[in-house]
Short mmCIF file of C-alpha atoms in Angstrom, two decimals:
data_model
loop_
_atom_site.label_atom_id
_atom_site.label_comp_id
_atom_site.label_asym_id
_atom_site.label_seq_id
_atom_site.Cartn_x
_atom_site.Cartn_y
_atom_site.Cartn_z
CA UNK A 1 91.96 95.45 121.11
CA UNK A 2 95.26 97.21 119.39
CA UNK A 3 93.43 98.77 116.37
CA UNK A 4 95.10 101.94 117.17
CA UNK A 5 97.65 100.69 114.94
CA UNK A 6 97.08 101.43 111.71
CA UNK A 7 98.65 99.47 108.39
CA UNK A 8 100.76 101.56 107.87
CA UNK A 9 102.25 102.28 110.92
CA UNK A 10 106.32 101.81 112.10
CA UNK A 11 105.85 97.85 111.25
CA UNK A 12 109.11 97.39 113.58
CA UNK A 13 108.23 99.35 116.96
CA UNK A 14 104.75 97.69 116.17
CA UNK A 15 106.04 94.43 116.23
CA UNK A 16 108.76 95.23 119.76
CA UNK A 17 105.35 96.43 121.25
CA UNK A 18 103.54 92.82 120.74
CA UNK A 19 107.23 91.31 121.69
CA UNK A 20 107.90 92.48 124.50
CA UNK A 21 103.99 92.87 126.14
CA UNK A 22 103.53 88.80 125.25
CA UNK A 23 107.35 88.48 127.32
CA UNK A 24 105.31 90.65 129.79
CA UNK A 25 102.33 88.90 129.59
CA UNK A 26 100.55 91.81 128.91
CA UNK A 27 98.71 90.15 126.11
CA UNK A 28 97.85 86.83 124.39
CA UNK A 29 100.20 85.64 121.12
CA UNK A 30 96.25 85.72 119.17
CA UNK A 31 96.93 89.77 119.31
CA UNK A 32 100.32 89.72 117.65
CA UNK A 33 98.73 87.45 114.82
CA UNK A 34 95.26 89.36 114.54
CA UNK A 35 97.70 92.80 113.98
CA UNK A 36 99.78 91.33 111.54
CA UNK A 37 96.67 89.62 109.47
CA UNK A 38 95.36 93.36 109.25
CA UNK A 39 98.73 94.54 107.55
CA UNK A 40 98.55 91.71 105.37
CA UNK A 41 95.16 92.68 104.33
CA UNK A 42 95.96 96.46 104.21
CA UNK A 43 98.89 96.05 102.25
CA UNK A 44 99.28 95.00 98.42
CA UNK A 45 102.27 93.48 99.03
CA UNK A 46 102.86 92.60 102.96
CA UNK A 47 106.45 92.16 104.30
CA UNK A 48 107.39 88.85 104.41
CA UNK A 49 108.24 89.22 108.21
CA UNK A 50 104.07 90.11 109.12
CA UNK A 51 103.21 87.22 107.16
CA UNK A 52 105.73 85.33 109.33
CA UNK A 53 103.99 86.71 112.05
CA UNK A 54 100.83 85.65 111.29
CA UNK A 55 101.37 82.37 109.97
CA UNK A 56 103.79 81.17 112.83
CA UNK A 57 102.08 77.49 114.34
CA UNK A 58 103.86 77.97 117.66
CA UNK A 59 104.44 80.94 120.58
CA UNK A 60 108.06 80.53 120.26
CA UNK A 61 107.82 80.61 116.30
CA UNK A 62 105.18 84.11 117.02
CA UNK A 63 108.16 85.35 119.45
CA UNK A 64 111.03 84.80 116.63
CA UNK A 65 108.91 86.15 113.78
CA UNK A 66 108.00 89.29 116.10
CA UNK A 67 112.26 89.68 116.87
CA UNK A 68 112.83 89.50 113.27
CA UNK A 69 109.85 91.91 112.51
CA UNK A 70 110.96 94.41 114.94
CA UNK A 71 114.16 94.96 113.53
CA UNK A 72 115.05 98.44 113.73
CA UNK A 73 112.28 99.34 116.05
CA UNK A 74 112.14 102.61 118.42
CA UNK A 75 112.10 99.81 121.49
CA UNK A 76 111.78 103.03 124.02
CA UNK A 77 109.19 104.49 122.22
CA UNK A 78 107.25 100.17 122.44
CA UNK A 79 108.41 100.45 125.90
CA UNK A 80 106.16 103.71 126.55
CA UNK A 81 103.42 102.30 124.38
CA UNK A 82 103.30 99.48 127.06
CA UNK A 83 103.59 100.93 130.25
CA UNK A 84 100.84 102.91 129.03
CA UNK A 85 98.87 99.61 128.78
CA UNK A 86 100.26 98.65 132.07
CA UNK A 87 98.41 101.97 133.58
CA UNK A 88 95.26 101.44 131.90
CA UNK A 89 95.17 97.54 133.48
CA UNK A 90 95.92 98.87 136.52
CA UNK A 91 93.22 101.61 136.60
CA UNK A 92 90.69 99.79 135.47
CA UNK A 93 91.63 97.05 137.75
CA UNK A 94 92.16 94.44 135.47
CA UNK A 95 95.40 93.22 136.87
CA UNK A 96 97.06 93.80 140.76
CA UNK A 97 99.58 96.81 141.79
CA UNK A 98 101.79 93.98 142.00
CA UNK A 99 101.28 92.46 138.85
CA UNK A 100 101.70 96.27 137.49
CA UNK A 101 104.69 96.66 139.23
CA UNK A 102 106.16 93.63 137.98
CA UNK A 103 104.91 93.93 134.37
CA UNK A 104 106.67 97.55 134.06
CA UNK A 105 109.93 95.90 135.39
CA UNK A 106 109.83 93.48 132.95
CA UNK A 107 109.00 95.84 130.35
CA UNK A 108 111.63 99.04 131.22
CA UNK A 109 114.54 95.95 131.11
CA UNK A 110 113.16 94.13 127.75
CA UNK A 111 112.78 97.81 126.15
CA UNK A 112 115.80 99.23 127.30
CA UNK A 113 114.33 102.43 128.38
CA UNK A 114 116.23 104.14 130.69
CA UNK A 115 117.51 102.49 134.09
CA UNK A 116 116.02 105.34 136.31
CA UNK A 117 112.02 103.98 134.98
CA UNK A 118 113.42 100.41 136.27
CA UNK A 119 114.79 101.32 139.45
CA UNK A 120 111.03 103.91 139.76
CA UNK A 121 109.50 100.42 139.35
CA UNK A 122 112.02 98.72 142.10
CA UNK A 123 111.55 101.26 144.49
CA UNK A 124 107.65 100.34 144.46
CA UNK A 125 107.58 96.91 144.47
CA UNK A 126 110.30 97.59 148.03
CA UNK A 127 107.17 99.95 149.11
CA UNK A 128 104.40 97.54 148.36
CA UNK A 129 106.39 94.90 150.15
CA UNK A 130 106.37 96.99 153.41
CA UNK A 131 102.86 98.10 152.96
CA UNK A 132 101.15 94.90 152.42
CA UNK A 133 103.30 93.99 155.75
CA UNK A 134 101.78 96.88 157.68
CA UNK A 135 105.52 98.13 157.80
CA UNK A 136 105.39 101.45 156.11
CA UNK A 137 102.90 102.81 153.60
CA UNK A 138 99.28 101.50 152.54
CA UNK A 139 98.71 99.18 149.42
CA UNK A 140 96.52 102.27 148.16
CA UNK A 141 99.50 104.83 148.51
CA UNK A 142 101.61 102.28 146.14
CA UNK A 143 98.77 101.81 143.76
CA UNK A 144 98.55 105.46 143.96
CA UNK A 145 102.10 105.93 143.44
CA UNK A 146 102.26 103.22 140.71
CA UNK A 147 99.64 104.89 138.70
CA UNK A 148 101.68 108.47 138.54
CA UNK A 149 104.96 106.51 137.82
CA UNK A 150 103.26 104.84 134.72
CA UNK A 151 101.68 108.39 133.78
CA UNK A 152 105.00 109.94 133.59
CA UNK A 153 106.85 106.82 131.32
CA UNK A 154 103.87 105.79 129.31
CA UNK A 155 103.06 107.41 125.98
CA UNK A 156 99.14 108.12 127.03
CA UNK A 157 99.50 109.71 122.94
CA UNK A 158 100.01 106.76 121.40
CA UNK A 159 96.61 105.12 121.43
CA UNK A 160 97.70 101.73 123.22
CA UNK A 161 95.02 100.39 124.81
#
C-alpha cells in the first residue's frame, strides 16, 4: 500500500506523512507500523524512533512515536504527498467529495501548507453545500472542481498511493 517509500527514504517527512493521514483518517495505524517494520528490516541498525513506531501497543503510543519520528520533517512536502492520496480516493471513488473535501482541510491545517490550499478547500466544501441543496452548482461540478484543486497541491511525483 505505501511501498513507494523506500528504506532509505527522508525517515522524518515519511513518518509526518503516516501522522498526519491517520489524524486524517486517510489510513489505518497497521500502515504506519508495516512502513516502519520495512526500515527496520532494511536497515543494519534502525533508528530507535521506527522501532518505536513499530513496536508501539496503542494508536496514541503509534501517534507519539510517529511525532517524535517526524522530527525535522518537510511537513509541506507530507502535506502534498497526502492530498495526492486524497485525489487518488476520490477518483477512484473510494471515499465521497465530501469526505475529500474534508480530509484535505484537515490535512492543509495539520501540514501547515499554505493558508490559500485551506481556504481552496473551504471554498468547496461552501460550493458542495449549495449544490447538494440545489442552490448553486451540481455535486459533479464540485467533485470536478475538487479533483483539479488536489491536482494542483498534491505531489502526483511522489509515488503516494
Amino acid at each position: 500500500m505505501h511501498g513507494q517509500f523506500s528504506p532509505t527514504s527522508d525517515r522524518a517527512t515519511v513518518a509526518a506523512y503516516f501522522l498526519y493521514g491517520l489524524e486524517a483518517g486517510l489510513f489505518p495505524e497497521d500502515c504506519a507500523k508495516d512502513w516502519a517494520f520495512s526500515v527496520i528490516a532494511a536497515l543494519d541498525d534502525p533508528p530507535i524512533e521506527i522501532i518505536d513506531v513499530a513496536t508501539a501497543a496503542h494508536r496514541q503510543d503509534v501517534f507519539g512515536a510517529l511525532a517524535n519520528a517526524s522530527l525535522g520533517a518537510d511537513s509541506a512536502l507530507a502535506g502534498r504527498w497526502l492530498l495526492t492520496r486524497v485525489h487518488n480516493e476520490l477518483l477512484s471513488n473510494r471515499i465521497s467529495v465530501r469526505d475529500a473535501i474534508r480530509k484535505s482541510m484537515q490535512v492543509a491545517f495539520s501540514t501547515q501548507l499554505p493558508e490559500d490550499v485551506y481556504y481552496a478547500f473551504d471554498a468547496l466544501d461552501d460550493e458542495l453545500q449549495l449544490a447538494e441543496n440545489g442552490v448553486y452548482s451540481t455535486v459533479a461540478d464540485v467533485t470536478r472542481d475538487t479533483l483539479a484543486e488536489l491536482s494542483v497541491h498534491g505531489q502526483g511525483s511522489s509515488g503516494a498511493t
